Amino acid sequence: RMVEFAPLSVPLQRRLQTASVVQWVFSFLGLAQCCTIAYIALFFTRFWLVSALYTLWWIIDRKKPSKGGRRIHALRNSVIWRYMRDYFPITLVKTADLDPRQNYLMGFHPHGVLAAGAFLNFCTEASGFSTLFPGITPHLMMLSLWFRIPFLRDYLMSGGLVSSDKESASYVLQKPEGGNMLAIIVGGAQEALDARPGSCTLLLKNRKGFVRLAIEHGTPLVPIFSFGENDLFEQVRNPKGSWLRRLQHWLQQIMGISLPLFHARGIFQYSFGLVPYRRPIFTVVGKPIPVQRKHRPSEEEVDRVHQKYLNELCKLFEEHKAKYNIPEDRHLEFI
């Protein structure tokens, strides 16, 4: 006989949702340091063999982040990600079918502060990616720096993250059987410095590397706009030319990552903290843009496809902005 469980109470659901987001935010901010400290500290304990064996494994497995990674479906399907989805909530919106016999290169916009929409939609199954796009395997690119950190690299790969280098991109896009999707957060770390509520500014005007990559592999381009991505955090004022912005750019050039000074709500209060606001995110996946393959495209060919991509992204934004409470007079701005 089936055993029926009583549904969780609303307050308990809220607490679980908040807990899932808290663990995600703080694991994102502190996991790298914890993994590094643990790896080094183990060498000075009776468990030194763990780090020694991991070092050997690390050397043997060093190219895996550039070879499609190593996803673990049990982690991608974990219930904790569904609680995280419901916290905001986050919704993945499909506007066109994707042929599983083809590979795709998706441009994700905007970066936001912590790219919550990109992570949950493409590194977990909480929003139903595999149901919406059957036969498509998503890969999300992340700075190669993070894959140099012991233990953390394996955790990142388990969700489908791959390193952000050309070798990694080519490995995913050149698979002849198709069915692979490579998502690139085009604005990157620099765009995160402009992520604040209401912003529609994208660092895209001179970002053409992903377009050249699509042409070289003959891979259709798919624009994605994540409505609400910039609304999760407030950011300390850092206008261009200010001492803070110059410092952030200097640190970015040294470390490869930006350091936005952000804040939102707390765990037990709503005034101040590092927990994102409960604001909905709607990640809208646009229609594929056909791209003709050419091994060495000229600058003119890259510019032409890039302009077509900008036009399609603007069209996607304009068609859907009214549904997600974006003012009629607000439009995308490319810098």
mmCIF file of C-alpha atoms in Angstrom:
data_model
loop_
_atom_site.group_PDB
_atom_site.id
_atom_site.type_symbol
_atom_site.label_atom_id
_atom_site.label_comp_id
_atom_site.label_asym_id
_atom_site.label_seq_id
_atom_site.Cartn_x
_atom_site.Cartn_y
_atom_site.Cartn_z
ATOM 1 C CA ARG A 1 0.000 0.000 0.000
ATOM 2 C CA MET A 2 1.269 3.481 -0.921
ATOM 3 C CA VAL A 3 2.367 5.643 1.977
ATOM 4 C CA GLU A 4 1.376 9.287 1.606
ATOM 5 C CA PHE A 5 3.532 11.947 3.188
ATOM 6 C CA ALA A 6 2.055 15.216 4.338
ATOM 7 C CA PRO A 7 3.282 18.202 2.334
ATOM 8 C CA LEU A 8 5.802 20.455 4.004
ATOM 9 C CA SER A 9 4.431 23.547 5.682
ATOM 10 C CA VAL A 10 5.007 26.868 3.919
ATOM 11 C CA PRO A 11 7.379 28.204 6.660
ATOM 12 C CA LEU A 12 9.471 25.023 6.451
ATOM 13 C CA GLN A 13 9.571 25.228 2.661
ATOM 14 C CA ARG A 14 10.741 28.848 2.937
ATOM 15 C CA ARG A 15 13.492 27.885 5.393
ATOM 16 C CA LEU A 16 14.693 25.075 3.129
ATOM 17 C CA GLN A 17 14.676 27.383 0.106
ATOM 18 C CA THR A 18 16.677 30.011 1.981
ATOM 19 C CA ALA A 19 19.113 27.383 3.278
ATOM 20 C CA SER A 20 19.722 26.083 -0.249
ATOM 21 C CA VAL A 21 20.548 29.563 -1.538
ATOM 22 C CA VAL A 22 22.752 30.337 1.474
ATOM 23 C CA GLN A 23 24.822 27.193 0.913
ATOM 24 C CA TRP A 24 25.161 28.047 -2.782
ATOM 25 C CA VAL A 25 26.261 31.649 -2.175
ATOM 26 C CA PHE A 26 28.734 30.816 0.565
ATOM 27 C CA SER A 27 30.076 27.732 -1.206
ATOM 28 C CA PHE A 28 30.667 29.945 -4.243
ATOM 29 C CA LEU A 29 32.481 32.542 -2.123
ATOM 30 C CA GLY A 30 34.389 30.281 0.242
ATOM 31 C CA LEU A 31 34.699 26.793 -1.208
ATOM 32 C CA ALA A 32 37.891 27.592 -3.121
ATOM 33 C CA GLN A 33 39.706 28.657 0.040
ATOM 34 C CA CYS A 34 38.353 25.717 2.050
ATOM 35 C CA CYS A 35 39.412 23.181 -0.584
ATOM 36 C CA THR A 36 42.905 24.644 -0.848
ATOM 37 C CA ILE A 37 43.386 24.760 2.926
ATOM 38 C CA ALA A 38 42.095 21.187 3.335
ATOM 39 C CA TYR A 39 44.378 19.895 0.569
ATOM 40 C CA ILE A 40 47.487 21.456 2.154
ATOM 41 C CA ALA A 41 46.519 20.679 5.764
ATOM 42 C CA LEU A 42 46.049 16.967 5.057
ATOM 43 C CA PHE A 43 49.750 16.677 4.206
ATOM 44 C CA PHE A 44 50.549 17.481 7.849
ATOM 45 C CA THR A 45 48.236 14.869 9.343
ATOM 46 C CA ARG A 46 48.108 11.083 9.391
ATOM 47 C CA PHE A 47 45.774 11.380 6.365
ATOM 48 C CA TRP A 48 48.570 12.776 4.179
ATOM 49 C CA LEU A 49 48.065 9.852 1.788
ATOM 50 C CA VAL A 50 44.679 11.303 0.757
ATOM 51 C CA SER A 51 46.294 14.468 -0.602
ATOM 52 C CA ALA A 52 49.202 12.491 -2.061
ATOM 53 C CA LEU A 53 46.889 10.164 -3.979
ATOM 54 C CA TYR A 54 44.724 13.096 -5.048
ATOM 55 C CA THR A 55 47.812 14.845 -6.409
ATOM 56 C CA LEU A 56 48.560 11.797 -8.557
ATOM 57 C CA TRP A 57 44.930 11.716 -9.741
ATOM 58 C CA TRP A 58 45.040 15.447 -10.412
ATOM 59 C CA ILE A 59 48.068 15.059 -12.703
ATOM 60 C CA ILE A 60 46.493 12.168 -14.620
ATOM 61 C CA ASP A 61 43.134 13.947 -14.888
ATOM 62 C CA ARG A 62 44.452 17.478 -15.491
ATOM 63 C CA LYS A 63 42.980 17.848 -19.008
ATOM 64 C CA LYS A 64 39.476 16.664 -18.142
ATOM 65 C CA PRO A 65 37.997 20.194 -17.699
ATOM 66 C CA SER A 66 38.956 20.846 -21.338
ATOM 67 C CA LYS A 67 37.573 17.500 -22.498
ATOM 68 C CA GLY A 68 33.915 17.935 -21.662
ATOM 69 C CA GLY A 69 34.223 17.534 -17.892
ATOM 70 C CA ARG A 70 32.722 14.723 -15.829
ATOM 71 C CA ARG A 71 29.080 15.285 -14.909
ATOM 72 C CA ILE A 72 27.407 13.347 -12.098
ATOM 73 C CA HIS A 73 23.664 13.094 -12.719
ATOM 74 C CA ALA A 74 22.845 12.385 -9.066
ATOM 75 C CA LEU A 75 24.281 15.774 -8.077
ATOM 76 C CA ARG A 76 22.628 17.585 -10.996
ATOM 77 C CA ASN A 77 19.273 16.138 -9.902
ATOM 78 C CA SER A 78 19.708 16.856 -6.188
ATOM 79 C CA VAL A 79 16.608 18.151 -4.402
ATOM 80 C CA ILE A 80 18.607 21.069 -3.010
ATOM 81 C CA TRP A 81 18.621 22.714 -6.438
ATOM 82 C CA ARG A 82 14.827 22.534 -6.624
ATOM 83 C CA TYR A 83 14.626 24.421 -3.339
ATOM 84 C CA MET A 84 17.031 26.979 -4.777
ATOM 85 C CA ARG A 85 14.832 27.283 -7.900
ATOM 86 C CA ASP A 86 11.763 27.968 -5.781
ATOM 87 C CA TYR A 87 13.522 30.548 -3.604
ATOM 88 C CA PHE A 88 13.619 33.213 -6.348
ATOM 89 C CA PRO A 89 11.922 31.450 -8.308
ATOM 90 C CA ILE A 90 13.870 30.691 -11.516
ATOM 91 C CA THR A 91 12.076 29.664 -14.720
ATOM 92 C CA LEU A 92 13.591 28.422 -17.980
ATOM 93 C CA VAL A 93 11.565 29.613 -20.982
ATOM 94 C CA LYS A 94 11.762 27.865 -24.359
ATOM 95 C CA THR A 95 10.890 29.738 -27.562
ATOM 96 C CA ALA A 96 12.028 27.199 -30.187
ATOM 97 C CA ASP A 97 12.970 23.542 -30.489
ATOM 98 C CA LEU A 98 16.618 22.507 -30.741
ATOM 99 C CA ASP A 99 17.577 19.658 -33.072
ATOM 100 C CA PRO A 100 19.524 17.045 -31.028
ATOM 101 C CA ARG A 101 21.489 16.153 -34.159
ATOM 102 C CA GLN A 102 23.235 19.534 -34.014
ATOM 103 C CA ASN A 103 25.571 21.246 -31.596
ATOM 104 C CA TYR A 104 24.785 24.765 -30.368
ATOM 105 C CA LEU A 105 26.668 27.741 -28.958
ATOM 106 C CA MET A 106 24.540 29.802 -26.590
ATOM 107 C CA GLY A 107 25.344 33.333 -25.465
ATOM 108 C CA PHE A 108 24.013 34.022 -21.953
ATOM 109 C CA HIS A 109 23.179 37.627 -20.937
ATOM 110 C CA PRO A 110 23.566 39.329 -18.532
ATOM 111 C CA HIS A 111 26.233 37.957 -16.181
ATOM 112 C CA GLY A 112 24.663 39.379 -13.023
ATOM 113 C CA VAL A 113 26.715 39.242 -9.827
ATOM 114 C CA LEU A 114 26.892 35.456 -9.374
ATOM 115 C CA ALA A 115 25.222 34.172 -12.596
ATOM 116 C CA ALA A 116 22.492 32.371 -10.645
ATOM 117 C CA GLY A 117 20.299 31.749 -13.693
ATOM 118 C CA ALA A 118 23.123 30.298 -15.768
ATOM 119 C CA PHE A 119 24.200 27.962 -12.980
ATOM 120 C CA LEU A 120 20.789 26.623 -12.026
ATOM 121 C CA ASN A 121 19.442 26.260 -15.578
ATOM 122 C CA PHE A 122 22.495 24.616 -17.157
ATOM 123 C CA CYS A 123 24.368 22.951 -14.262
ATOM 124 C CA THR A 124 21.343 21.368 -12.601
ATOM 125 C CA GLU A 125 18.060 19.825 -13.704
ATOM 126 C CA ALA A 126 15.957 21.936 -11.321
ATOM 127 C CA SER A 127 14.382 23.985 -14.119
ATOM 128 C CA GLY A 128 13.870 20.957 -16.381
ATOM 129 C CA PHE A 129 16.461 21.596 -19.090
ATOM 130 C CA SER A 130 16.490 17.988 -20.317
ATOM 131 C CA THR A 131 12.698 17.939 -20.459
ATOM 132 C CA LEU A 132 12.469 21.172 -22.442
ATOM 133 C CA PHE A 133 15.373 20.290 -24.740
ATOM 134 C CA PRO A 134 15.497 16.481 -25.019
ATOM 135 C CA GLY A 135 18.684 15.019 -26.434
ATOM 136 C CA ILE A 136 20.738 18.163 -25.666
ATOM 137 C CA THR A 137 23.614 18.002 -23.150
ATOM 138 C CA PRO A 138 24.429 21.448 -21.652
ATOM 139 C CA HIS A 139 27.961 22.623 -20.834
ATOM 140 C CA LEU A 140 28.599 25.971 -19.125
ATOM 141 C CA MET A 141 32.007 27.612 -19.447
ATOM 142 C CA MET A 142 33.816 28.884 -16.361
ATOM 143 C CA LEU A 143 37.193 30.568 -15.869
ATOM 144 C CA SER A 144 40.010 28.025 -16.112
ATOM 145 C CA LEU A 145 41.429 29.416 -12.858
ATOM 146 C CA TRP A 146 38.765 27.614 -10.800
ATOM 147 C CA PHE A 147 39.740 24.214 -12.229
ATOM 148 C CA ARG A 148 43.232 24.559 -10.756
ATOM 149 C CA ILE A 149 41.871 24.269 -7.226
ATOM 150 C CA PRO A 150 42.009 20.757 -5.718
ATOM 151 C CA PHE A 151 38.687 19.028 -4.969
ATOM 152 C CA LEU A 152 36.764 22.085 -6.216
ATOM 153 C CA ARG A 153 37.535 21.169 -9.825
ATOM 154 C CA ASP A 154 35.734 17.836 -9.426
ATOM 155 C CA TYR A 155 32.711 19.484 -7.821
ATOM 156 C CA LEU A 156 32.475 21.996 -10.690
ATOM 157 C CA MET A 157 32.742 19.346 -13.381
ATOM 158 C CA SER A 158 29.997 17.274 -11.739
ATOM 159 C CA GLY A 159 27.441 19.896 -12.777
ATOM 160 C CA GLY A 160 28.605 20.196 -16.373
ATOM 161 C CA LEU A 161 31.006 23.128 -16.043
ATOM 162 C CA VAL A 162 34.005 23.186 -18.401
ATOM 163 C CA SER A 163 37.024 25.472 -18.632
ATOM 164 C CA SER A 164 36.778 28.647 -20.689
ATOM 165 C CA ASP A 165 39.490 28.084 -23.262
ATOM 166 C CA LYS A 166 39.360 27.455 -27.000
ATOM 167 C CA GLU A 167 40.442 23.830 -26.669
ATOM 168 C CA SER A 168 37.532 23.154 -24.318
ATOM 169 C CA ALA A 169 35.009 24.888 -26.588
ATOM 170 C CA SER A 170 36.235 23.052 -29.683
ATOM 171 C CA TYR A 171 35.990 19.685 -27.921
ATOM 172 C CA VAL A 172 32.288 20.240 -27.184
ATOM 173 C CA LEU A 173 31.336 21.823 -30.519
ATOM 174 C CA GLN A 174 33.142 19.475 -32.876
ATOM 175 C CA LYS A 175 31.453 16.266 -31.712
ATOM 176 C CA PRO A 176 29.988 14.818 -34.947
ATOM 177 C CA GLU A 177 27.002 13.118 -33.304
ATOM 178 C CA GLY A 178 25.626 16.499 -32.157
ATOM 179 C CA GLY A 179 23.431 17.004 -29.122
ATOM 180 C CA ASN A 180 25.868 19.287 -27.279
ATOM 181 C CA MET A 181 25.225 22.815 -26.108
ATOM 182 C CA LEU A 182 27.994 25.168 -24.999
ATOM 183 C CA ALA A 183 26.823 28.163 -22.960
ATOM 184 C CA ILE A 184 29.120 31.180 -22.668
ATOM 185 C CA ILE A 185 28.432 34.115 -20.340
ATOM 186 C CA VAL A 186 29.739 36.562 -22.910
ATOM 187 C CA GLY A 187 30.034 39.660 -20.695
ATOM 188 C CA GLY A 188 32.150 37.732 -18.217
ATOM 189 C CA ALA A 189 33.626 39.015 -15.006
ATOM 190 C CA GLN A 190 33.891 42.588 -16.269
ATOM 191 C CA GLU A 191 30.152 42.819 -16.902
ATOM 192 C CA ALA A 192 29.492 41.775 -13.295
ATOM 193 C CA LEU A 193 30.808 45.179 -12.190
ATOM 194 C CA ASP A 194 27.765 46.829 -13.815
ATOM 195 C CA ALA A 195 25.215 44.338 -12.459
ATOM 196 C CA ARG A 196 22.635 46.301 -10.499
ATOM 197 C CA PRO A 197 18.812 46.318 -10.435
ATOM 198 C CA GLY A 198 17.233 47.711 -13.594
ATOM 199 C CA SER A 199 20.445 47.648 -15.631
ATOM 200 C CA CYS A 200 20.138 46.595 -19.293
ATOM 201 C CA THR A 201 23.757 47.329 -20.233
ATOM 202 C CA LEU A 202 25.653 44.441 -21.826
ATOM 203 C CA LEU A 203 29.383 44.191 -22.467
ATOM 204 C CA LEU A 204 28.995 42.838 -25.987
ATOM 205 C CA LYS A 205 29.858 45.496 -28.558
ATOM 206 C CA ASN A 206 33.423 44.268 -29.059
ATOM 207 C CA ARG A 207 33.050 40.697 -27.783
ATOM 208 C CA LYS A 208 33.309 38.682 -31.001
ATOM 209 C CA GLY A 209 35.401 35.653 -30.059
ATOM 210 C CA PHE A 210 32.345 33.470 -29.500
ATOM 211 C CA VAL A 211 31.012 34.443 -32.942
ATOM 212 C CA ARG A 212 34.291 33.498 -34.606
ATOM 213 C CA LEU A 213 34.204 30.187 -32.742
ATOM 214 C CA ALA A 214 30.674 29.474 -34.014
ATOM 215 C CA ILE A 215 31.683 30.222 -37.614
ATOM 216 C CA GLU A 216 34.787 28.020 -37.424
ATOM 217 C CA HIS A 217 32.618 25.068 -36.333
ATOM 218 C CA GLY A 218 29.486 25.940 -38.300
ATOM 219 C CA THR A 219 27.545 25.938 -35.028
ATOM 220 C CA PRO A 220 24.196 27.778 -34.734
ATOM 221 C CA LEU A 221 24.210 30.673 -32.276
ATOM 222 C CA VAL A 222 21.423 30.881 -29.699
ATOM 223 C CA PRO A 223 20.861 34.159 -27.790
ATOM 224 C CA ILE A 224 19.668 33.911 -24.176
ATOM 225 C CA PHE A 225 18.437 36.746 -22.006
ATOM 226 C CA SER A 226 17.862 36.159 -18.309
ATOM 227 C CA PHE A 227 15.283 38.685 -17.097
ATOM 228 C CA GLY A 228 15.817 39.549 -13.425
ATOM 229 C CA GLU A 229 19.428 38.371 -13.287
ATOM 230 C CA ASN A 230 20.664 41.847 -12.337
ATOM 231 C CA ASP A 231 17.982 42.365 -9.677
ATOM 232 C CA LEU A 232 19.272 39.929 -7.044
ATOM 233 C CA PHE A 233 21.852 42.208 -5.402
ATOM 234 C CA GLU A 234 22.610 45.863 -4.807
ATOM 235 C CA GLN A 235 26.145 46.927 -5.636
ATOM 236 C CA VAL A 236 28.331 49.645 -4.164
ATOM 237 C CA ARG A 237 28.538 52.607 -6.542
ATOM 238 C CA ASN A 238 31.547 52.182 -8.825
ATOM 239 C CA PRO A 239 31.142 54.525 -11.817
ATOM 240 C CA LYS A 240 33.772 54.354 -14.523
ATOM 241 C CA GLY A 241 36.780 56.465 -13.600
ATOM 242 C CA SER A 242 36.207 56.131 -9.851
ATOM 243 C CA TRP A 243 38.998 54.835 -7.607
ATOM 244 C CA LEU A 244 36.936 51.743 -6.764
ATOM 245 C CA ARG A 245 36.355 50.858 -10.424
ATOM 246 C CA ARG A 246 40.065 51.308 -11.200
ATOM 247 C CA LEU A 247 40.958 49.065 -8.269
ATOM 248 C CA GLN A 248 38.478 46.418 -9.408
ATOM 249 C CA HIS A 249 39.877 46.477 -12.949
ATOM 250 C CA TRP A 250 43.428 46.222 -11.610
ATOM 251 C CA LEU A 251 42.518 43.198 -9.468
ATOM 252 C CA GLN A 252 40.705 41.644 -12.413
ATOM 253 C CA GLN A 253 43.806 41.951 -14.613
ATOM 254 C CA ILE A 254 45.904 40.275 -11.924
ATOM 255 C CA MET A 255 43.536 37.490 -10.819
ATOM 256 C CA GLY A 256 41.272 37.094 -13.853
ATOM 257 C CA ILE A 257 38.116 37.543 -11.742
ATOM 258 C CA SER A 258 36.210 40.684 -10.792
ATOM 259 C CA LEU A 259 35.322 41.547 -7.222
ATOM 260 C CA PRO A 260 31.976 43.380 -7.166
ATOM 261 C CA LEU A 261 31.085 44.775 -3.740
ATOM 262 C CA PHE A 262 27.511 43.614 -3.395
ATOM 263 C CA HIS A 263 24.882 43.209 -0.703
ATOM 264 C CA ALA A 264 21.236 42.206 -0.390
ATOM 265 C CA ARG A 265 19.383 40.649 2.569
ATOM 266 C CA GLY A 266 20.487 38.600 5.551
ATOM 267 C CA ILE A 267 19.565 35.084 6.650
ATOM 268 C CA PHE A 268 17.291 36.151 9.512
ATOM 269 C CA GLN A 269 16.549 39.747 8.499
ATOM 270 C CA TYR A 270 15.906 41.653 5.283
ATOM 271 C CA SER A 271 18.021 44.776 5.822
ATOM 272 C CA PHE A 272 21.567 43.763 4.928
ATOM 273 C CA GLY A 273 23.551 40.658 4.043
ATOM 274 C CA LEU A 274 24.933 38.515 1.231
ATOM 275 C CA VAL A 275 21.814 36.434 0.579
ATOM 276 C CA PRO A 276 20.154 37.433 -2.734
ATOM 277 C CA TYR A 277 16.727 39.015 -2.761
ATOM 278 C CA ARG A 278 13.704 36.831 -3.568
ATOM 279 C CA ARG A 279 13.162 38.183 -7.067
ATOM 280 C CA PRO A 280 12.034 36.058 -10.026
ATOM 281 C CA ILE A 281 14.388 35.165 -12.871
ATOM 282 C CA PHE A 282 13.066 34.197 -16.295
ATOM 283 C CA THR A 283 15.791 32.790 -18.545
ATOM 284 C CA VAL A 284 14.472 33.014 -22.108
ATOM 285 C CA VAL A 285 16.213 30.844 -24.719
ATOM 286 C CA GLY A 286 15.910 32.347 -28.201
ATOM 287 C CA LYS A 287 15.781 30.817 -31.675
ATOM 288 C CA PRO A 288 18.944 29.364 -33.268
ATOM 289 C CA ILE A 289 20.764 31.604 -35.749
ATOM 290 C CA PRO A 290 22.165 29.481 -38.623
ATOM 291 C CA VAL A 291 25.897 29.968 -39.186
ATOM 292 C CA GLN A 292 27.782 28.889 -42.288
ATOM 293 C CA ARG A 293 31.005 27.085 -41.510
ATOM 294 C CA LYS A 294 34.314 28.633 -42.555
ATOM 295 C CA HIS A 295 37.699 27.618 -41.198
ATOM 296 C CA ARG A 296 39.238 31.101 -41.265
ATOM 297 C CA PRO A 297 36.496 33.736 -41.383
ATOM 298 C CA SER A 298 37.426 37.295 -42.294
ATOM 299 C CA GLU A 299 36.795 40.223 -39.960
ATOM 300 C CA GLU A 300 33.924 41.337 -42.209
ATOM 301 C CA GLU A 301 32.246 37.925 -41.949
ATOM 302 C CA VAL A 302 32.622 37.895 -38.167
ATOM 303 C CA ASP A 303 31.219 41.439 -37.938
ATOM 304 C CA ARG A 304 28.229 40.498 -40.091
ATOM 305 C CA VAL A 305 27.288 37.488 -37.964
ATOM 306 C CA HIS A 306 27.969 39.462 -34.779
ATOM 307 C CA GLN A 307 25.577 42.210 -35.887
ATOM 308 C CA LYS A 308 22.940 39.612 -36.721
ATOM 309 C CA TYR A 309 23.379 38.169 -33.237
ATOM 310 C CA LEU A 310 22.943 41.618 -31.653
ATOM 311 C CA ASN A 311 19.769 42.174 -33.681
ATOM 312 C CA GLU A 312 18.303 38.819 -32.634
ATOM 313 C CA LEU A 313 19.177 39.429 -28.991
ATOM 314 C CA CYS A 314 17.467 42.836 -29.106
ATOM 315 C CA LYS A 315 14.443 41.259 -30.777
ATOM 316 C CA LEU A 316 14.266 38.598 -28.058
ATOM 317 C CA PHE A 317 14.452 41.266 -25.350
ATOM 318 C CA GLU A 318 11.802 43.484 -26.936
ATOM 319 C CA GLU A 319 9.382 40.596 -27.542
ATOM 320 C CA HIS A 320 9.449 39.415 -23.937
ATOM 321 C CA LYS A 321 10.194 42.457 -21.771
ATOM 322 C CA ALA A 322 6.539 43.390 -21.225
ATOM 323 C CA LYS A 323 5.843 39.921 -19.743
ATOM 324 C CA TYR A 324 8.521 40.439 -17.107
ATOM 325 C CA ASN A 325 7.697 44.016 -16.032
ATOM 326 C CA ILE A 326 10.421 45.798 -17.981
ATOM 327 C CA PRO A 327 9.334 49.395 -18.817
ATOM 328 C CA GLU A 328 8.416 50.004 -22.453
ATOM 329 C CA ASP A 329 11.035 52.768 -22.794
ATOM 330 C CA ARG A 330 13.913 50.544 -21.615
ATOM 331 C CA HIS A 331 16.114 48.942 -24.264
ATOM 332 C CA LEU A 332 19.360 46.993 -24.389
ATOM 333 C CA GLU A 333 22.553 49.029 -24.467
ATOM 334 C CA PHE A 334 25.771 47.513 -25.797
ATOM 335 C CA ILE A 335 29.152 48.779 -24.629
#
